[in-house]
XYZ file of C-alpha atoms in Angstrom:
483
model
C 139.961 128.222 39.671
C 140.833 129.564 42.830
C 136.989 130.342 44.082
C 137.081 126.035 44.147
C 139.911 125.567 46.103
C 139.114 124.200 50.193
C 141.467 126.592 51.860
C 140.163 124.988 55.254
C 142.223 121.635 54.740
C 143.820 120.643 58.016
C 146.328 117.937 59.428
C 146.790 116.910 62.553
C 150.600 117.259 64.551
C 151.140 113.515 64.377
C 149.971 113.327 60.716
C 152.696 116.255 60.138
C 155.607 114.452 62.186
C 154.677 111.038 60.322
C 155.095 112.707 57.081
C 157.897 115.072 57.778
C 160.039 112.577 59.412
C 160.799 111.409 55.799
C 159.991 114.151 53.838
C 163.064 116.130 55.557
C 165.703 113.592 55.017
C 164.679 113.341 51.461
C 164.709 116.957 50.860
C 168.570 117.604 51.966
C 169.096 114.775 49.899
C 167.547 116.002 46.719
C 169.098 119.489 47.682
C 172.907 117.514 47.091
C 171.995 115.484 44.024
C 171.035 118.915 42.355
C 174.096 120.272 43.405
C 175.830 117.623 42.317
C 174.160 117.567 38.858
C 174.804 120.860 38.861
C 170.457 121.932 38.762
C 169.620 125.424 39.537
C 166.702 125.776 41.217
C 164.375 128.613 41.631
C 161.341 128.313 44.322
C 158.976 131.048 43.773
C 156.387 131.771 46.818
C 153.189 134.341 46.554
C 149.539 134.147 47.015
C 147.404 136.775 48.949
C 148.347 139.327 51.484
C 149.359 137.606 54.838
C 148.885 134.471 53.517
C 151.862 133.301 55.342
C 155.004 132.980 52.678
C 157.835 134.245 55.014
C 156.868 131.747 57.899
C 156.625 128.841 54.848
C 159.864 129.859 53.141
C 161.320 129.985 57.061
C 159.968 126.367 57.713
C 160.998 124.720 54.607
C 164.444 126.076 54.683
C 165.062 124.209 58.008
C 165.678 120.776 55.822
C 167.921 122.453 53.650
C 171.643 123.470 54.158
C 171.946 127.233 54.091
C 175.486 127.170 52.303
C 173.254 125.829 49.143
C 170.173 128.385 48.881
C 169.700 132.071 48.866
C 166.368 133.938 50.395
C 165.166 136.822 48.473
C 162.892 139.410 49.665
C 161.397 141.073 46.132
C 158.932 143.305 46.835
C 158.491 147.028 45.230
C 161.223 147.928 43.346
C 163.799 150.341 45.059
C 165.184 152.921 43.003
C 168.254 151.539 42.041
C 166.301 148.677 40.592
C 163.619 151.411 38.870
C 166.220 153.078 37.098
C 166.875 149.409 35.376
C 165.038 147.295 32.736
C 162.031 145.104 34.844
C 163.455 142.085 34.566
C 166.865 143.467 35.697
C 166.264 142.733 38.938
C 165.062 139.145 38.800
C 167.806 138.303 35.865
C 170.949 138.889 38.329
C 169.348 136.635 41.233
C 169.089 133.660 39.108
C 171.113 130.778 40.560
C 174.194 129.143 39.718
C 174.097 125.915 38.583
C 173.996 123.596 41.643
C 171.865 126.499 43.799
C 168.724 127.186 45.049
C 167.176 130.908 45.014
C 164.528 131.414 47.004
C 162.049 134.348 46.377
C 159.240 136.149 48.800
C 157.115 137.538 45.489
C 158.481 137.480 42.300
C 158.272 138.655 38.954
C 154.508 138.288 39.400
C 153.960 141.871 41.129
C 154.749 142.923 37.862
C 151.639 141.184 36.203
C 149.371 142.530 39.217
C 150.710 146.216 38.633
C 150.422 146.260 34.717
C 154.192 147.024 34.381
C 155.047 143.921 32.736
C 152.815 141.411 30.504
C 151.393 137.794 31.717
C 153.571 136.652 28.033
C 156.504 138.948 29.750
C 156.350 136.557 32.713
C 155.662 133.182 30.901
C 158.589 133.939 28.120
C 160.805 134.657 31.131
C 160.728 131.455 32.620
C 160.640 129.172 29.644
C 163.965 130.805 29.319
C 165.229 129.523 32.136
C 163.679 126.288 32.133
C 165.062 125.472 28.826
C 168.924 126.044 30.046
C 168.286 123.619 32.585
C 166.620 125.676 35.584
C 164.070 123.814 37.457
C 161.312 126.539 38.575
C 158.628 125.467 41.185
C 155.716 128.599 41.759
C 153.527 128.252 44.839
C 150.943 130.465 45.465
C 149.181 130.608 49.065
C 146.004 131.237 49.618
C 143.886 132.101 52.900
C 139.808 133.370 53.226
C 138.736 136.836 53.358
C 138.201 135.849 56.799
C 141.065 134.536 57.821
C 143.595 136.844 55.735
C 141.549 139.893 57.911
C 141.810 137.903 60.938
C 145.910 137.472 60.641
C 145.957 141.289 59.381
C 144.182 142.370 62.743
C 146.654 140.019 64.886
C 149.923 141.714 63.071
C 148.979 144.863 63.928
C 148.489 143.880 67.794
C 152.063 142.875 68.167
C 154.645 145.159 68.107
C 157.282 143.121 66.224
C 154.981 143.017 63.410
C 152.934 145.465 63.743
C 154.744 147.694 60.767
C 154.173 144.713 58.279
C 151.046 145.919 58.002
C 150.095 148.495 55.621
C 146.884 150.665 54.197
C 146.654 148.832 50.769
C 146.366 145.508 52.499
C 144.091 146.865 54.423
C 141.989 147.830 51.363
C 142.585 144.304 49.727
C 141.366 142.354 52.323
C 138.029 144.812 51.867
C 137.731 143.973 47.873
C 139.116 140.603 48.409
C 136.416 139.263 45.957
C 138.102 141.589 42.996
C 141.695 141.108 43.873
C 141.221 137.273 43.768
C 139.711 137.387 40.459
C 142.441 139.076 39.093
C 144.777 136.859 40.391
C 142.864 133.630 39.466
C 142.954 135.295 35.393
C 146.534 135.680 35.878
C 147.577 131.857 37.621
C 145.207 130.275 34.559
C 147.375 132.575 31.821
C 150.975 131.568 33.645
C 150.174 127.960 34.241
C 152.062 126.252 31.872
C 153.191 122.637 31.406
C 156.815 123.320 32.150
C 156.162 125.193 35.094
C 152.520 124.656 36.561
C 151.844 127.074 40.205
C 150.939 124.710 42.808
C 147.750 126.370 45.058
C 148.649 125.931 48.444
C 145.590 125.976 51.142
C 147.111 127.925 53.861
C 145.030 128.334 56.743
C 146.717 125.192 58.111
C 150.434 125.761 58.727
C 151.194 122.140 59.549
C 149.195 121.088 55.957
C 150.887 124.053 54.434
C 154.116 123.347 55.094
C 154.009 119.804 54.111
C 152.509 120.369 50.600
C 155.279 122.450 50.038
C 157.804 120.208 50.812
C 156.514 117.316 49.272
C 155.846 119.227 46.153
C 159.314 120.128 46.045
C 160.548 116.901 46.776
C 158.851 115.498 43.890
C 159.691 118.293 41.197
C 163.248 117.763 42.556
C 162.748 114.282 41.519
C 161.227 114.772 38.264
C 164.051 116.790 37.717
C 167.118 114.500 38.545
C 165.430 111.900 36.780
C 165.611 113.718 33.174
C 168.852 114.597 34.060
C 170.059 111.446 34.476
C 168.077 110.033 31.457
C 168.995 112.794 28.885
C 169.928 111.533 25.500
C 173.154 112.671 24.017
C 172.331 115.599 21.635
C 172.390 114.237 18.004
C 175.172 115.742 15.894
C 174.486 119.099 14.476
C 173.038 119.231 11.151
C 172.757 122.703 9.026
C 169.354 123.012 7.391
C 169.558 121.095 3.940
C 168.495 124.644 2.031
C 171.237 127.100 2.429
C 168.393 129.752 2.461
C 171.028 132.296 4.151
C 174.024 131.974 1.872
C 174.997 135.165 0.179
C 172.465 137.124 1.976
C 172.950 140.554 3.851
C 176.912 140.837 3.807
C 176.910 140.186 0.324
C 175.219 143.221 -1.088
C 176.903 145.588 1.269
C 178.691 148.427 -0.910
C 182.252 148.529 0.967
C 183.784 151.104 -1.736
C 182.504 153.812 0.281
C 185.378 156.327 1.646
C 186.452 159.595 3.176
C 189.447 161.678 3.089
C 191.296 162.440 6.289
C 190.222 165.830 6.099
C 186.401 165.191 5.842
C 187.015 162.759 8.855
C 188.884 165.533 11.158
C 186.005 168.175 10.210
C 182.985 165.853 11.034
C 184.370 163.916 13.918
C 185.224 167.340 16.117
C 181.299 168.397 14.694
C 180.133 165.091 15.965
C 181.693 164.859 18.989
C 180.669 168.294 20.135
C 177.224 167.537 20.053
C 178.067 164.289 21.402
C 179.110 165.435 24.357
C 176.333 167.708 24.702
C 173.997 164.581 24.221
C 175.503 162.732 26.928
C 175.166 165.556 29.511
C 171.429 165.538 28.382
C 171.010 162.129 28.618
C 172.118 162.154 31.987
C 169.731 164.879 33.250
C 166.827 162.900 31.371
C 167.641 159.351 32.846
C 167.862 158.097 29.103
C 169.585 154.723 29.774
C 171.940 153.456 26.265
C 173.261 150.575 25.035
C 175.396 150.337 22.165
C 176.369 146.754 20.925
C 179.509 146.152 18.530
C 180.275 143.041 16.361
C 181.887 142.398 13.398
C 184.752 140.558 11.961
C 187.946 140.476 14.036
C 189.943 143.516 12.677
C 186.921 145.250 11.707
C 187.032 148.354 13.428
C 185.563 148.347 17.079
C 187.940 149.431 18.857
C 188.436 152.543 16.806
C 185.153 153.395 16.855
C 184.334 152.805 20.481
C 187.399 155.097 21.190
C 186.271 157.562 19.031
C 182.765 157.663 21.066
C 184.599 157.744 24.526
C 186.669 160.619 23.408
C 183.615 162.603 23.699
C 181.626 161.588 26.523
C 182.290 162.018 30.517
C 183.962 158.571 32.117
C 181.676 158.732 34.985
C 178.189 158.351 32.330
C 179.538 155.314 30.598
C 180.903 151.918 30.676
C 182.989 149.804 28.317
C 182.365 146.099 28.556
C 184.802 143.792 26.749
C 183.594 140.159 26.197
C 185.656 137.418 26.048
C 185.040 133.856 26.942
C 182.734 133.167 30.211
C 184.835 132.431 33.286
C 183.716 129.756 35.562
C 181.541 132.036 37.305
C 179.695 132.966 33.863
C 179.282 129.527 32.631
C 177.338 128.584 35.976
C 174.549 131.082 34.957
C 172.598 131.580 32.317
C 174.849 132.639 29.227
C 172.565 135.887 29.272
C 173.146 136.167 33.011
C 176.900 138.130 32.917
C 175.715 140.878 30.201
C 172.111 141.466 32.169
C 174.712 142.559 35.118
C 175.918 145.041 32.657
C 173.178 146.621 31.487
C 173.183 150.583 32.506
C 170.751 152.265 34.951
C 168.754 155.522 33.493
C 171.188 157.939 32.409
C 173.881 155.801 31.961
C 175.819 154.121 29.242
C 176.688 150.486 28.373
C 179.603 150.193 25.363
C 179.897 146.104 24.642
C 183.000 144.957 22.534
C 181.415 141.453 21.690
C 177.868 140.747 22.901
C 175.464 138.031 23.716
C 175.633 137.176 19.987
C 178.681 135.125 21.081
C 175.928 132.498 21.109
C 174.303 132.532 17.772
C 177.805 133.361 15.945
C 181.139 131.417 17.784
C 179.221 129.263 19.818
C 177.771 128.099 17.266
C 180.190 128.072 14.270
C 183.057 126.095 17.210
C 180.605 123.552 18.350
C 180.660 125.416 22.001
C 176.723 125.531 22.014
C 174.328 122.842 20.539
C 172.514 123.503 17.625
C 169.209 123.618 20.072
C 171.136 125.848 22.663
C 172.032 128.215 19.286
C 168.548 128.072 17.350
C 166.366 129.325 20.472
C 168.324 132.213 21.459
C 167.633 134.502 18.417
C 164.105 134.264 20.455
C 165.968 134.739 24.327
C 167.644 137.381 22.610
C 164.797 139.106 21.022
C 163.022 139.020 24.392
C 165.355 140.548 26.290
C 166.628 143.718 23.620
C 162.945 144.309 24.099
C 163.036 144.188 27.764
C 165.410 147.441 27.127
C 163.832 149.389 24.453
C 160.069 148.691 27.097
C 161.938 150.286 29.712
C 162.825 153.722 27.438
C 166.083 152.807 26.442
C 168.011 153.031 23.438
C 169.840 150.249 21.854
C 172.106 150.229 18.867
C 173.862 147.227 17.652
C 176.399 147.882 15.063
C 177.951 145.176 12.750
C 181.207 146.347 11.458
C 182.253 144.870 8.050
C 185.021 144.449 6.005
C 186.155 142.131 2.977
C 188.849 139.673 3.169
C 191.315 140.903 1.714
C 191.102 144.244 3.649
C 190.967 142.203 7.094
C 194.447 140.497 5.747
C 195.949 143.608 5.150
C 194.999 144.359 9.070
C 196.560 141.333 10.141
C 199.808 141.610 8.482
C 200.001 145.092 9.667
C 199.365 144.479 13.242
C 202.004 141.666 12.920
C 204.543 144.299 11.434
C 204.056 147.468 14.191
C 205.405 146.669 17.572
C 202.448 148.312 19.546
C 199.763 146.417 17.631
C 201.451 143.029 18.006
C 199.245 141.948 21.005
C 195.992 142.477 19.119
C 196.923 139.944 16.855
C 196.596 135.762 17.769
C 196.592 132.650 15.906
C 193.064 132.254 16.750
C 192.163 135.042 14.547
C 194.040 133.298 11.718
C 192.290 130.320 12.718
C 189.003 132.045 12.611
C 189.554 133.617 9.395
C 189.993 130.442 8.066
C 186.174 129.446 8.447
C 185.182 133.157 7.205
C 182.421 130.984 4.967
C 180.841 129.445 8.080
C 181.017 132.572 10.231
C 179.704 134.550 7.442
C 176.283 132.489 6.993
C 176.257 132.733 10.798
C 175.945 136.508 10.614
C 173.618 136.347 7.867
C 171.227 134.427 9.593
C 171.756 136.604 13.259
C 171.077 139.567 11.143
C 167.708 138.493 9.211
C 165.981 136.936 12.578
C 167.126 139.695 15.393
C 167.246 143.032 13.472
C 163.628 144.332 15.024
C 161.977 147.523 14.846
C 163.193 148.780 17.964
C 166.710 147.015 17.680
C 167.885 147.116 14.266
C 171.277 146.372 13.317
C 173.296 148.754 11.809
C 175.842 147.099 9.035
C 178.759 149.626 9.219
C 180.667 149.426 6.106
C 184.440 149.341 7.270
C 186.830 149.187 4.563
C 187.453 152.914 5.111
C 188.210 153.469 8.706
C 187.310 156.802 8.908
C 183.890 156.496 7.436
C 182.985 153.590 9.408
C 184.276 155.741 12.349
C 181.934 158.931 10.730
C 178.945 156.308 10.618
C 178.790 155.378 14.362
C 179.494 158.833 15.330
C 176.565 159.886 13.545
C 174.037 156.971 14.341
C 174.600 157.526 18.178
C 174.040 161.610 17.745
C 170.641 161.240 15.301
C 169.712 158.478 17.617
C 170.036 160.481 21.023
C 169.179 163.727 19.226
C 165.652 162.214 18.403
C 165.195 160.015 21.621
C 165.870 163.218 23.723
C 163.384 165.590 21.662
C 160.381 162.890 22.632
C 161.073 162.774 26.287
């Protein structure tokens, strides 16, 4: 692929100015339709060493207005960002809707360094594109002779003289190999949805106006499907109730414990707990525990029972509620990705990205298309945690009806549990059917190897408590003894 490419093609300065004189207008134009349409746009520049992507990404950007794009410089990972899931990084720089992200290397310096997979990469961005980001990749390319040629003139100046470095160095002497490698991993990541445009770079002027006319028309293409999107047809559920009285319904809730087994094993549990979490620390073992279940179902009691034994500084307890504006502008991943712990840390979530697959979709708040592809965007990214060394748990705590009416009355009747109580929850108890096959279904198609869920049976408080307790312990206990 790449071996055929004429890197040499030129253009003269009055060619460029003919071009550009249009080219510019209609690219700050585009730039405020997307806006307006509320497009998120993610321009993604690599290629070769010294190739030239800063002094394209500086050139292009001169047609755009800077209060509407971001410029991101992603090179090697720091160590904040190494102490994080791969895609951590890349995950919290995605746009807002309406904005344009900008990124010197991407995701791809992953591929090249074996730390993520070309699928990895590809799965990624059909992600995005399929919530409405539009993703353009260019990759530059130079000669052997030309990339050593620009290497030798760096190091000349002393302004750029430290851009330099030994492995380009070495690159530029196996460029044959290195291009190869490259030219597998464009022909694996070209994909309809998101195709990399080669750009021949030894001719800035050229260069600079393939880029901007490719962008112009992928801007295009983009407000054009906007504008001529269908309106989603009404959502259907599948005509075979395959998930009705499946995993909830065989769940034995009968199961008990007296106070005084509960005061004996919690003070056991949380002993080592605490113990665990000190380890944890000193082994960079990053943690996430995930809690759903019915409303009155027990969270709370058992997240509190977990804190009680860990240090406040090694742990964080998210509550989710509904996305602000902020949150709804991103990705409806985006806002728990910015939550996920660094190595040795822990992430408690009260409500989790299952929002989407369970009241999203039961209220009519996400399409049936929006709801039916995430178990997949969610099954990516749990295993975008679990790659990285982590532990996640996901516990689903359960309860009958009649226990979680019992719960409501008696929140209703104590003073101090008053304001855990709302006429939404009535209101959502009310479609317990619908919420039920909902869970059902969540359940069967993201409980994975790595990131089972765990159906806590809740009837009994202080077993259910007892159960987590114990999970998080054996869990740790055997994590720790492998590392």
């Amino acid at each position: 692929m790449l071996e055929q490419v004429d890197v040499d093609k030129k253009m003269t300065k009055e060619e460029y100015d003919k071009k550009m004189d249009s080219l510019s207008v209609k690219l700050g134009e585009l730039q405020r339709k997307c806006r307006e349409q509320k497009i998120p746009v993610m321009v993604i520049f690599d290629g070769v060493d010294a190739a030239g992507k800063g002094t394209m990404i500086n050139r292009m950007i001169q047609f755009l207005d800077p209060r509407g794009y971001r410029v991101f410089s992603t090179g090697k990972a720091n160590e904040e960002e190494r102490m994080r899931p791969y895609f951590w990084r890349f995950f919290t720089k995605t746009p807002e809707r309406g904005r344009m992200h900008i990124f010197d290397q991407s995701w791809y310096r992953g591929v090249y360094e074996g730390e993520i997979s070309e699928k990895d990469a590809v799965e990624f961005e059909k992600m995005l594109i399929q919530d409405g980001t539009l993703i353009v990749k260019f990759f530059l390319l130079i000669s052997a002779k030309e990339q050593k040629k620009r290497l030798e003139n760096m190091e000349k100046d002393e302004d750029t003289r430290w851009r330099v470095c030994k492995q380009e160095k070495e690159n530029n002497k196996n460029y044959d190999a290195c291009l190869k490698r490259q030219d597998t991993m464009l022909v694996h990541t070209d994909i309809a949805e998101c195709p990399w445009v080669i750009v021949e770079g030894t001719n800035k002027l050229y260069a600079t106006c393939k880029i901007v006319s490719t962008l112009v028309s992928r801007m295009e293409e983009a407000l054009s499907r906007t504008n001529n999107k269908s309106e989603e047809l009404p959502q259907q559920e599948p005509a075979e109730d395959c998930f009705r009285n499946g995993v909830l319904h065989g769940i034995d809730l009968s199961k008990t414990m007296t106070k005084e087994e509960y005061q004996k094993e919690k003070k056991k549990l949380q002993k080592k707990l605490r113990s665990l979490h000190n380890q944890m620390y000193l082994k960079r073992l990053p943690v996430v525990l995930a809690f759903e279940g019915w409303d009155a179902g027990g969270k709370g009691g058992a997240i509190k029972r977990l804190t009680q034994a860990m240090d406040p500084r090694g742990y964080e307890v998210v509550p989710t509620a509904s996305p602000n504006d902020i949150e709804k502008a991103h990705h409806y991943l985006w806002r728990f990705w910015e939550k996920f712990p660094k190595a040795g840390h822990m992430a408690i979530f009260d409500r989790t990205w299952y929002g989407r697959v369970l009241v999203e979709r039961v209220e009519g708040f996400a399409t049936e298309k929006e709801w039916k592809r995430a178990y997949r965007e969610i099954n990516d990214m749990e295993e975008q945690i679990t790659n990285a060394g982590g532990i996640l748990l996901k516990f689903w705590m359960h309860i009958d009806k009649d226990e979680q009416e019992r719960r409501f009355h008696e929140r209703e009747q104590i003073p101090e549990k008053q304001w855990k109580i709302t006429e939404e929850d009535w209101r959502n108890r009310a479609r317990w059917d619908d919420y039920e096959k909902a869970v059902d279904e969540m359940i069967l198609r993201t409980s994975t190897e790595n990131a089972p869920w765990i159906v806590v049976e809740g009837n009994s408080k202080y077993y259910a408590r007892i159960k987590v307790l114990k999970t998080v312990v054996e869990a740790l206990e055997k994590k720790l003894s492998e590392m």
